[in-house]
CSV table of C-alpha atoms in Angstrom, one decimal:
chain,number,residue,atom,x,y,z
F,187,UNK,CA,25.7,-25.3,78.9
F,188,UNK,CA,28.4,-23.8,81.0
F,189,UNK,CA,29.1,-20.3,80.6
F,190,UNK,CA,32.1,-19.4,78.7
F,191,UNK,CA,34.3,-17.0,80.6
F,192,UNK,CA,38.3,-15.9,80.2
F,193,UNK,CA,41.0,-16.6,82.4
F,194,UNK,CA,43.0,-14.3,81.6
F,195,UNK,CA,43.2,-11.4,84.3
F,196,UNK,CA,43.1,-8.0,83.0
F,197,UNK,CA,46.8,-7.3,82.9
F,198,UNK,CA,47.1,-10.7,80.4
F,199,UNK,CA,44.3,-9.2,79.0
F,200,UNK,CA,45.6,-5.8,78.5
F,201,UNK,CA,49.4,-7.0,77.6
F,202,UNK,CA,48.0,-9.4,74.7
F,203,UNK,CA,46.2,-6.6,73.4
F,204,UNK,CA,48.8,-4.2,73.2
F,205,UNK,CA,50.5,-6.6,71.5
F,206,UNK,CA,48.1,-6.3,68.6
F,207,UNK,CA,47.4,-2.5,68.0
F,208,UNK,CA,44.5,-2.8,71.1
F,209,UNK,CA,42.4,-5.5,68.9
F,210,UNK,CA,39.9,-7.3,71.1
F,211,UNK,CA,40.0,-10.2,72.2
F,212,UNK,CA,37.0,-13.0,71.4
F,213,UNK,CA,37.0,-16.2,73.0
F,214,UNK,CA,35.8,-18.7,70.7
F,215,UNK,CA,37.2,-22.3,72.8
F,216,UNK,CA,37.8,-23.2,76.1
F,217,UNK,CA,38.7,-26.6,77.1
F,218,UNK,CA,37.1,-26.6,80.5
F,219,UNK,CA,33.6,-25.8,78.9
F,220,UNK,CA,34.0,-27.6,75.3
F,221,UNK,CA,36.2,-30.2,76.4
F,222,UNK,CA,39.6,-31.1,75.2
F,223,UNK,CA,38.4,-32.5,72.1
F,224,UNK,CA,40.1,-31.8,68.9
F,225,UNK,CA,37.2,-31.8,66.6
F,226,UNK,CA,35.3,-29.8,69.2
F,227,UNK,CA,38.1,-27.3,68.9
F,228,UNK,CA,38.1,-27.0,65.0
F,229,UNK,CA,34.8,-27.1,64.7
F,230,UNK,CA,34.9,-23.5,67.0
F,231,UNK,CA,38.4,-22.4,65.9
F,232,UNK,CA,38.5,-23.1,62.1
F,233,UNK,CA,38.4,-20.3,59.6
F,234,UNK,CA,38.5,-17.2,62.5
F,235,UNK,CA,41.3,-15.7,60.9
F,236,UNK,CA,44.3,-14.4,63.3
F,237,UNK,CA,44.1,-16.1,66.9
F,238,UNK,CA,45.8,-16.6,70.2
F,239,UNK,CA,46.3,-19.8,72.1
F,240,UNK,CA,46.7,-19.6,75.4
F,241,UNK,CA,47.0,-22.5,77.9
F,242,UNK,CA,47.4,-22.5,81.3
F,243,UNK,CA,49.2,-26.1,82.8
F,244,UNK,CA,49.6,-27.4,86.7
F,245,UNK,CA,52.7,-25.7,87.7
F,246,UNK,CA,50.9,-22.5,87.3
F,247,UNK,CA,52.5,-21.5,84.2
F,248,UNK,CA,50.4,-19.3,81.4
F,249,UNK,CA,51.3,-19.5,78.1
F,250,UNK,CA,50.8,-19.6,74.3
F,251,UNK,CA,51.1,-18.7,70.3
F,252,UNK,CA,49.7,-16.7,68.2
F,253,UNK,CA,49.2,-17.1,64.8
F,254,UNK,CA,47.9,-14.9,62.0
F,255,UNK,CA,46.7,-17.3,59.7
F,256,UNK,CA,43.2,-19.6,59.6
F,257,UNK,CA,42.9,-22.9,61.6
F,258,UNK,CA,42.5,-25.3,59.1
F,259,UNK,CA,42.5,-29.5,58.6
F,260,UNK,CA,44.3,-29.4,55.4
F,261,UNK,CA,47.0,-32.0,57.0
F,262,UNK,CA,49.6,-29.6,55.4
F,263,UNK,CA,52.0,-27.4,57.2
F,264,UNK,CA,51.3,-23.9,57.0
F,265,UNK,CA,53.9,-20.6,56.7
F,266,UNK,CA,53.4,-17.3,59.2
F,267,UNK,CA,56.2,-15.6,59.4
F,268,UNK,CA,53.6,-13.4,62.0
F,269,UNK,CA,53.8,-16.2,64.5
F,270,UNK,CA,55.2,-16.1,67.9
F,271,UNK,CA,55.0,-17.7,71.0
F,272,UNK,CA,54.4,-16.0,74.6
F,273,UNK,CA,54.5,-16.3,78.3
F,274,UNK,CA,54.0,-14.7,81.5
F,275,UNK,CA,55.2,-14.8,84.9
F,276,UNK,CA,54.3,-12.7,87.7
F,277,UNK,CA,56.3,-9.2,86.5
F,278,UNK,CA,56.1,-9.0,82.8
F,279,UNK,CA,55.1,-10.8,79.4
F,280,UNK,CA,57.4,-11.9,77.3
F,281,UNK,CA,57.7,-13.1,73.7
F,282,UNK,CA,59.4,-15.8,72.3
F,283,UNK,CA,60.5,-17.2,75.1
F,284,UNK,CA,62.8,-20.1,75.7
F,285,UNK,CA,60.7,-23.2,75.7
F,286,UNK,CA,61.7,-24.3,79.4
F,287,UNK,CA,61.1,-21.3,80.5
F,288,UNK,CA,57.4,-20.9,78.6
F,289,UNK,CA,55.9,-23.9,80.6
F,290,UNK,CA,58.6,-24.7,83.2
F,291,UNK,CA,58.2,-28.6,81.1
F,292,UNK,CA,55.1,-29.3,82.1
F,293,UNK,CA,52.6,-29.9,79.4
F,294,UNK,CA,49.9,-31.0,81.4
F,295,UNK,CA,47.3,-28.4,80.8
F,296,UNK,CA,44.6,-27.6,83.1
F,297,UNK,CA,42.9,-25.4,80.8
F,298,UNK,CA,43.3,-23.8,76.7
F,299,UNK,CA,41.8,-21.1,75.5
F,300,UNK,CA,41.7,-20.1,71.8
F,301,UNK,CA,40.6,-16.4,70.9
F,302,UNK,CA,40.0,-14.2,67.8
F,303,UNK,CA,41.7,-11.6,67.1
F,304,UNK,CA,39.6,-8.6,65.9
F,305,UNK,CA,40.5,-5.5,65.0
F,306,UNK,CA,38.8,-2.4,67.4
F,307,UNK,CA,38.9,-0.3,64.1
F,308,UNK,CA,39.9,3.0,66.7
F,309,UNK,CA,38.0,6.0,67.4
F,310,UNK,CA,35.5,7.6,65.2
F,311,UNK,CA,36.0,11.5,64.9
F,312,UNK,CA,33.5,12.3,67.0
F,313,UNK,CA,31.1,10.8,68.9
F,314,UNK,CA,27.8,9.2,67.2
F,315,UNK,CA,25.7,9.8,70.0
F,316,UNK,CA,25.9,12.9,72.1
F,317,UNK,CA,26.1,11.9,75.8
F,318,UNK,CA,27.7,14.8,78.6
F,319,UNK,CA,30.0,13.4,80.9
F,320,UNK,CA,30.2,15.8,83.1
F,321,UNK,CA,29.0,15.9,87.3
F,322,UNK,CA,26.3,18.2,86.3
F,323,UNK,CA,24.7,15.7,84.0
F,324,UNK,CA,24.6,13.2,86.2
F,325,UNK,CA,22.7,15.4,88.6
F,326,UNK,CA,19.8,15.9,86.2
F,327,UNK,CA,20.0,12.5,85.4
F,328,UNK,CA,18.8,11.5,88.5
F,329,UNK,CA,16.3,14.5,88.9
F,330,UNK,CA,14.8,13.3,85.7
F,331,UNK,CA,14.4,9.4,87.1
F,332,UNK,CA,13.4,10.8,90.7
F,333,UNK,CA,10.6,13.2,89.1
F,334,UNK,CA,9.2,10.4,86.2
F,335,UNK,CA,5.8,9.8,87.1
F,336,UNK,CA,3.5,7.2,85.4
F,337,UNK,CA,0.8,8.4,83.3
F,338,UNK,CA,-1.5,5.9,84.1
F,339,UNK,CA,-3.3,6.5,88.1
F,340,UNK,CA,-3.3,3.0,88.7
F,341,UNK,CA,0.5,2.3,88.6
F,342,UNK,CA,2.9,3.6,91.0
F,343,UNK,CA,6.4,2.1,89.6
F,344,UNK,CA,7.2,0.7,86.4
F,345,UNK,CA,8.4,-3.2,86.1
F,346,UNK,CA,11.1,-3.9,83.8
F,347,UNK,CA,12.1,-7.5,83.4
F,348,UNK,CA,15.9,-8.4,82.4
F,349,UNK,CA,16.0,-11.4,80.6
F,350,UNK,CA,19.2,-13.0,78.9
F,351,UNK,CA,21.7,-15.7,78.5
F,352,UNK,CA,23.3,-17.0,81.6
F,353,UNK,CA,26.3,-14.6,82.4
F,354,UNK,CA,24.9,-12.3,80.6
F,355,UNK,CA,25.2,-9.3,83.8
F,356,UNK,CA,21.7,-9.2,84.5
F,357,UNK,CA,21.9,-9.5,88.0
F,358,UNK,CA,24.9,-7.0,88.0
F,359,UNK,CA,23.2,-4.5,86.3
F,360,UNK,CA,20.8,-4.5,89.5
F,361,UNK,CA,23.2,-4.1,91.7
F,362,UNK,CA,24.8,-1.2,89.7
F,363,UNK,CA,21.8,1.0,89.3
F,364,UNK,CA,21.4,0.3,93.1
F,365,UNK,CA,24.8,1.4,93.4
F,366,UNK,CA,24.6,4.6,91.9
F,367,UNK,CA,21.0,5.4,93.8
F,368,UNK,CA,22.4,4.4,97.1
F,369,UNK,CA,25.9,6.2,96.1
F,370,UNK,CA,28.0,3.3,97.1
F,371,UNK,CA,29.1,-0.3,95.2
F,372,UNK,CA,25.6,-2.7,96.6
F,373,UNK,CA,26.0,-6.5,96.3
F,374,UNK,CA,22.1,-6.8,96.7
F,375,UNK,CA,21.6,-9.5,94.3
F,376,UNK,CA,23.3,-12.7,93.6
F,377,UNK,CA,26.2,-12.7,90.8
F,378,UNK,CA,28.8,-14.6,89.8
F,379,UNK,CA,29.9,-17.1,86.6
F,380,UNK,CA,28.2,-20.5,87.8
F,381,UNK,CA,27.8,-22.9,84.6
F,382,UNK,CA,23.7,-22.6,85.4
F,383,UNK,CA,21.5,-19.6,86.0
F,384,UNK,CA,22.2,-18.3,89.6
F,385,UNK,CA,18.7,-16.8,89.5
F,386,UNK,CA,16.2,-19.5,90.4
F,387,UNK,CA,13.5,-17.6,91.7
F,388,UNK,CA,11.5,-14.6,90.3
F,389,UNK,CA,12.8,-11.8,91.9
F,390,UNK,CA,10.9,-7.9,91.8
F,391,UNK,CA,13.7,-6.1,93.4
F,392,UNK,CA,12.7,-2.5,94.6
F,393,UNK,CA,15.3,0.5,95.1
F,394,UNK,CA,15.2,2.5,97.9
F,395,UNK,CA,14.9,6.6,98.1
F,396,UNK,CA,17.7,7.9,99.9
F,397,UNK,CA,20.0,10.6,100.2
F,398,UNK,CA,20.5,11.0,96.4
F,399,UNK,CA,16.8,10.7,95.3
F,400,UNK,CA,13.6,10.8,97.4
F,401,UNK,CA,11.7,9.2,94.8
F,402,UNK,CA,12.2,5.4,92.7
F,403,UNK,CA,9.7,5.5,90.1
F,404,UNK,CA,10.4,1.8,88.9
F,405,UNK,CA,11.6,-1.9,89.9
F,406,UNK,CA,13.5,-4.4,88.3
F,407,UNK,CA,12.8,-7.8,87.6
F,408,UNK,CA,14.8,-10.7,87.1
F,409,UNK,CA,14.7,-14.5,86.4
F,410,UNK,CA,16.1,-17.4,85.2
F,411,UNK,CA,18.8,-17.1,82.3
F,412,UNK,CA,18.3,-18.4,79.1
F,413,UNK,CA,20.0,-21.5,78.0
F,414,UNK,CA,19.9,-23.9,74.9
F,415,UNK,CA,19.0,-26.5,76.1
F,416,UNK,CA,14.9,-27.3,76.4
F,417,UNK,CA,14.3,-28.2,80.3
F,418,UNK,CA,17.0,-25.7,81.5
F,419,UNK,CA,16.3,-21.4,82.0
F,420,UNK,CA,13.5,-19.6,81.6
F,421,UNK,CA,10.6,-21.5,80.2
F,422,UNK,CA,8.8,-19.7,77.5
F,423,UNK,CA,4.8,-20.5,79.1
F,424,UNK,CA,6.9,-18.7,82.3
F,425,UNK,CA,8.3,-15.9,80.9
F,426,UNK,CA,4.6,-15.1,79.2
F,427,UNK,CA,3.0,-15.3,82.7
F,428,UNK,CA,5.4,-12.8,84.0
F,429,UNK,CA,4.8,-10.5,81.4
F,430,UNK,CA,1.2,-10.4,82.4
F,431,UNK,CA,1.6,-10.4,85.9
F,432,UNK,CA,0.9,-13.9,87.0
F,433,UNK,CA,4.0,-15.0,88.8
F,434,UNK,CA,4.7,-13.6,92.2
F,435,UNK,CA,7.8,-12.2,93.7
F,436,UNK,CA,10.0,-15.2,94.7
F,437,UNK,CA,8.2,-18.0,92.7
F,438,UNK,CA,10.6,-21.1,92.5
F,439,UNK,CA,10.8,-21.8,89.0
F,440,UNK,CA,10.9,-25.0,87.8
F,441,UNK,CA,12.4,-25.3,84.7
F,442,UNK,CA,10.6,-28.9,83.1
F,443,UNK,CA,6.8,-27.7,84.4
F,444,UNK,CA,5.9,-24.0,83.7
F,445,UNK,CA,3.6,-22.4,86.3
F,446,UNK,CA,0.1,-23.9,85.6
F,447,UNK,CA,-3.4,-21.8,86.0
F,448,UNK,CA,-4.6,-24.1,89.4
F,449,UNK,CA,-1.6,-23.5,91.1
F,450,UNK,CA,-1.7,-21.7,94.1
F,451,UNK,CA,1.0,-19.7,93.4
F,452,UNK,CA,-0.4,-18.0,90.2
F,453,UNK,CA,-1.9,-14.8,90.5
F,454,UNK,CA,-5.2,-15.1,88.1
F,455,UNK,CA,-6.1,-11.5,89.2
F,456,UNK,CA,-3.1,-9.1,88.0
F,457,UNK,CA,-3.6,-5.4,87.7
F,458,UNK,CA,-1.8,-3.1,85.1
F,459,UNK,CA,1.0,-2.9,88.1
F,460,UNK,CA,1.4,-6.4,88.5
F,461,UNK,CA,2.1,-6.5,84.5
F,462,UNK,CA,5.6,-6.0,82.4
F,463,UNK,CA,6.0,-2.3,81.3
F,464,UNK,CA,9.3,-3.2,79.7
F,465,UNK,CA,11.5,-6.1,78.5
F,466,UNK,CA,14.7,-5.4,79.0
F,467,UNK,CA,17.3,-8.4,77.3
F,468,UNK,CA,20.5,-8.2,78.6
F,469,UNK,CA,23.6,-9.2,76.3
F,470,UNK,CA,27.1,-9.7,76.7
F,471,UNK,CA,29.0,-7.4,73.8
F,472,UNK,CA,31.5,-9.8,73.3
F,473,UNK,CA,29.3,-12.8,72.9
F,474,UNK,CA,26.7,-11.5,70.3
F,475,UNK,CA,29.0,-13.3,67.5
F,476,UNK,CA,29.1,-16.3,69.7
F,477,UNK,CA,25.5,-16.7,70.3
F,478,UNK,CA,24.2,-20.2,69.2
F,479,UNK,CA,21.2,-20.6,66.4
F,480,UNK,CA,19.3,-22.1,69.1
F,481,UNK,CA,19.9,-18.9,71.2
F,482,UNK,CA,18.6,-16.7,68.2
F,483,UNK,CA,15.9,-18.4,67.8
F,484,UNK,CA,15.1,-18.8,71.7
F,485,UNK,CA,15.0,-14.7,71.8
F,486,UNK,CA,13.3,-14.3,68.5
F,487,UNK,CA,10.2,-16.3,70.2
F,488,UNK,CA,10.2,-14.4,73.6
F,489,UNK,CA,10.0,-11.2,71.1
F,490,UNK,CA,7.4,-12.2,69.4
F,491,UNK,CA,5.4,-12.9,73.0
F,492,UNK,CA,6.7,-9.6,74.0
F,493,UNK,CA,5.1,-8.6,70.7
F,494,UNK,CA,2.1,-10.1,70.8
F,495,UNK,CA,1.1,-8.4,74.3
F,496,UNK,CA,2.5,-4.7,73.1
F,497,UNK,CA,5.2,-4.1,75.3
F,498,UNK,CA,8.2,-2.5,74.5
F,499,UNK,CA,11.5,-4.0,74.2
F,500,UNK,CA,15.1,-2.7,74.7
F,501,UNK,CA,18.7,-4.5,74.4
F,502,UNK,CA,21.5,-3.8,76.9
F,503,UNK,CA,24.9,-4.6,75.8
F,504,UNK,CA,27.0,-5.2,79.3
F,505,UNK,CA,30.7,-5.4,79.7
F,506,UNK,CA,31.8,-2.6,77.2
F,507,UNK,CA,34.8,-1.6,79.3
F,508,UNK,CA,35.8,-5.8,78.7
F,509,UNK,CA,34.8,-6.0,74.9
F,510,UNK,CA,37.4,-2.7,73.9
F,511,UNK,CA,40.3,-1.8,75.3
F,512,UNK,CA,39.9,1.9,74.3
F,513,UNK,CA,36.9,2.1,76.2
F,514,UNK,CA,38.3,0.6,79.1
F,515,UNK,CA,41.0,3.4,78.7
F,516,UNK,CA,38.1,5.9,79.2
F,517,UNK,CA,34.4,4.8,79.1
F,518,UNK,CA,33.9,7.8,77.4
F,519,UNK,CA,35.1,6.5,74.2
F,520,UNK,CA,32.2,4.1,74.1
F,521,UNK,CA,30.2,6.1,71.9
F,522,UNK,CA,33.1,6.6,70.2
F,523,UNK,CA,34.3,3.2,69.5
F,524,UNK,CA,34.4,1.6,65.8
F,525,UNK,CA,34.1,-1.9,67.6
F,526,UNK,CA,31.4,-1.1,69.9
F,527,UNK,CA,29.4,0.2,67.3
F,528,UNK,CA,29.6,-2.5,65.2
F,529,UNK,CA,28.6,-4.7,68.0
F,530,UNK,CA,25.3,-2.6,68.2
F,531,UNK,CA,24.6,-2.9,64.6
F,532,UNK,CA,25.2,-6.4,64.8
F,533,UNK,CA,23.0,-7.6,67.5
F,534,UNK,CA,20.3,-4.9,66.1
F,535,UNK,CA,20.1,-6.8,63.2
F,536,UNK,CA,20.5,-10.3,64.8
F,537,UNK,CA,17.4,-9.6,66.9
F,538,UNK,CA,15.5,-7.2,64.7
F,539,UNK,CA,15.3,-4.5,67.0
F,540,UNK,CA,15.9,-0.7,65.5
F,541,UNK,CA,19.3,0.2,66.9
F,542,UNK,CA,18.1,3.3,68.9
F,543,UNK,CA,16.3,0.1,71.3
F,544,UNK,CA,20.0,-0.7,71.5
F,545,UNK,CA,21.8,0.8,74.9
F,546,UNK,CA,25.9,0.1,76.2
F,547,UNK,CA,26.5,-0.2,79.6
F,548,UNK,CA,29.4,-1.1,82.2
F,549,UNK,CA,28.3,-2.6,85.1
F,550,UNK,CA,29.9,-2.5,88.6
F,551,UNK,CA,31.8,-5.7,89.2
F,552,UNK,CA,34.9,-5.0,90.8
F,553,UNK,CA,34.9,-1.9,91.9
F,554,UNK,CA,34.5,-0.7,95.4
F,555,UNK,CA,33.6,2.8,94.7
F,556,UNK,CA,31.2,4.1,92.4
F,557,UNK,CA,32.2,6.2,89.3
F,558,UNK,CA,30.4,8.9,87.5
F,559,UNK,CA,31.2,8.4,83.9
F,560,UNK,CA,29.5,4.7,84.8
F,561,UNK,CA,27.0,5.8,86.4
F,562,UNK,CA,25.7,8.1,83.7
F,563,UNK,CA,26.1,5.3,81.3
F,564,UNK,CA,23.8,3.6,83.9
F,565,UNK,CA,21.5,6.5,84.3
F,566,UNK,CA,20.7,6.7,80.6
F,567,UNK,CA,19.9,3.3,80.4
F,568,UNK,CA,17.1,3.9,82.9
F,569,UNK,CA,16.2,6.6,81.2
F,570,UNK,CA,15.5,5.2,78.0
F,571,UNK,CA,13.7,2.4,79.8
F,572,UNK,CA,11.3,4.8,81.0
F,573,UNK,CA,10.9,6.5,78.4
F,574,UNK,CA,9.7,2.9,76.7
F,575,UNK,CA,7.1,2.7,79.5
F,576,UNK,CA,5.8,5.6,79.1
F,577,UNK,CA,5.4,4.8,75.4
F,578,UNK,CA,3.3,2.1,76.4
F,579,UNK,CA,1.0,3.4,78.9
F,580,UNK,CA,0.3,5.8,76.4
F,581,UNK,CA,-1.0,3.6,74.2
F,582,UNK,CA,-2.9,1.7,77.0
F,583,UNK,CA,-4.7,5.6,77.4
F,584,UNK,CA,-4.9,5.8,73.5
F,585,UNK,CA,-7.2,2.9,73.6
F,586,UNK,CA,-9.2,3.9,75.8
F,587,UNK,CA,-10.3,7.1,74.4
């Protein structure tokens, strides 16, 4: 399935908003993906509660309605006196508009979005976790990565492997961390909002020391997205073989035939450093209402595999900045946040991981220089990823004693 992305840019983004007291946004349909199909549409649009249309038609015209009451096939008209209709040109936003001048007559849409509404719920009083923003911190942030050493002799680095739905940011979170070691915005590894995983290939990517650190003491792995559908993303017989070291760096996956045993490309000799120290799934905060049973259940059986073989697992929730406008405002509001929170809580209990597994981060995706409130958002995701690995190579010591 295609991944489900806005149009909207982030001024439309930030003008609907504001139109609603900063409530997020939550795209629930989008024609493009879903198809214009009207049953397709209530089937994902019926019973949200307060939503916004917004279609976007050939003359390059965007445009829409809100409407603060359930979508509904009760073939009866329905009352808001909360409704209104919008547009936008190039300057401003405006409400209410004349209806020539909403879609300049053209009705021919080219795409229709339909989002939820949701209420951000505002700032808490203070924060619920204790994080310090400040230039300093991000200094021993990185002394604290650079001087992590594994307690096991036989392992230099530790391998975490990102795994999550298509879109998700895993390849982007690469590419931030690398950014904040390297001090500048890196496009090292492929990214972008292709319908199908852009990551074909099992890829160990490896950070090099520089001027900020003289020491990397892990690498990150990534592969396929997860999808839905059976034949497409990472297979499940794949993703156990990475986890215990069998697939090699660059391994073309192919999604209908896992790696087999006889193949010349498995590794049927891994050591401890060949092996998963950490599972890392990677989530879009904004989806985590929209993911699918079939989703659910595809990360409830990678967790129990991840189980099975005693490695610990953590959640990262990307694209904070995207899911609440008031941490967009200032990142430092993310801990903060009624709405982000929630979103923790939630996809804690959706998985059935303890929420202190559960980490926020913004990734680098449009910037062009780096920024240090990000980055220590990125550095304490690391941080807590070691921390997990060292968790398990002291168990692998434990039973050995």
């Amino acid at each position: 399935m295609s991944t489900v992305t806005s149009s909207l840019n982030k001024w439309q983004r930030k003008k609907l908003c504001s139109l609603f007291n900063h409530a997020n946004l939550s795209l629930l349909f989008k024609a493009s993906v879903h198809g214009f199909n009207a049953t397709i549409f209530h089937q994902k649009c019926n019973m949200q509660g307060p939503t916004v249309i917004v279609a976007y038609n050939k003359s390059g015209y965007v445009f829409g309605a809100f409407t603060s009451k359930n979508f509904a096939q009760s073939g009866q008209n329905i009352l808001d006196d909360k409704a209104f209709l919008f547009s936008f040109n190039d300057k401003e936003m405006k409400e209410d508009p004349l209806r020539v001048k909403m879609h300049g007559n053209d009705l021919q849409l080219t795409e229709c979005e339909v989002y939820r509404v949701e209420d951000c719920g505002g700032l808490m009083e203070k924060p619920w976790r204790n994080v310090q923003w400040n230039s300093e911190r991000r200094k021993v942030l990185l002394s604290t990565i650079s001087g992590w050493k594994p307690s096991v002799s036989s392992v230099k680095q530790a391998r975490f492997l990102l795994v999550g739905p298509v879109g998700a940011g895993k390849s982007s979170f690469f590419n931030s961390i690398n950014s904040v070691f390297k001090g500048y915005v890196s496009m090292q590894a492929n990214t972008g909002t292709a319908g199908t995983s852009l990551t074909t290939q099992f890829r160990t990517y490896y950070i090099k020391p520089g001027s900020v650190v003289s020491h990397v003491p892990f690498s990150l792995c990534d592969s396929m997205g997860l999808e839905e559908s059976v034949n497409n993303g990472l297979d499940v017989d794949d993703f156990a073989s990475i986890l215990k070291g069998h697939i090699p760096d660059r391994y073309q996956f192919n999604p209908s035939m896992p790696l087999q045993p006889d193949s010349p490309h498995f590794n049927k000799s891994p050591g401890l450093k060949d092996k998963i120290h950490c599972v890392v799934y990677v989530i879009d905060i904004s989806k985590v209402n929209l993911l699918s049973e079939k989703m659910v259940d595809k990360f409830a059986v990678f967790r129990r595999k991840t189980n099975q073989l005693g490695i610990p697992q953590l959640v990262l929730l990307t694209k904070v900045d995207e899911a609440c406008p008031l941490v967009a405002e200032d990142l430092k509001n993310v801990y903060q946040s009624h709405y982000i929170n929630k979103k923790m809580q939630e996809v804690s209990t959706q998985l059935g991981v303890s929420l202190s597994a559960v980490v926020p981060v913004k990734n680098y995706c449009q910037e062009l220089e780096i920024d240090p409130q990000t980055d220590i958002l990125l550095l304490n995701a690391v941080v807590q990823m070691l921390r997990a690995a060292e968790g398990f190579f002291d168990d692998l010591y434990n039973a050995q004693e």
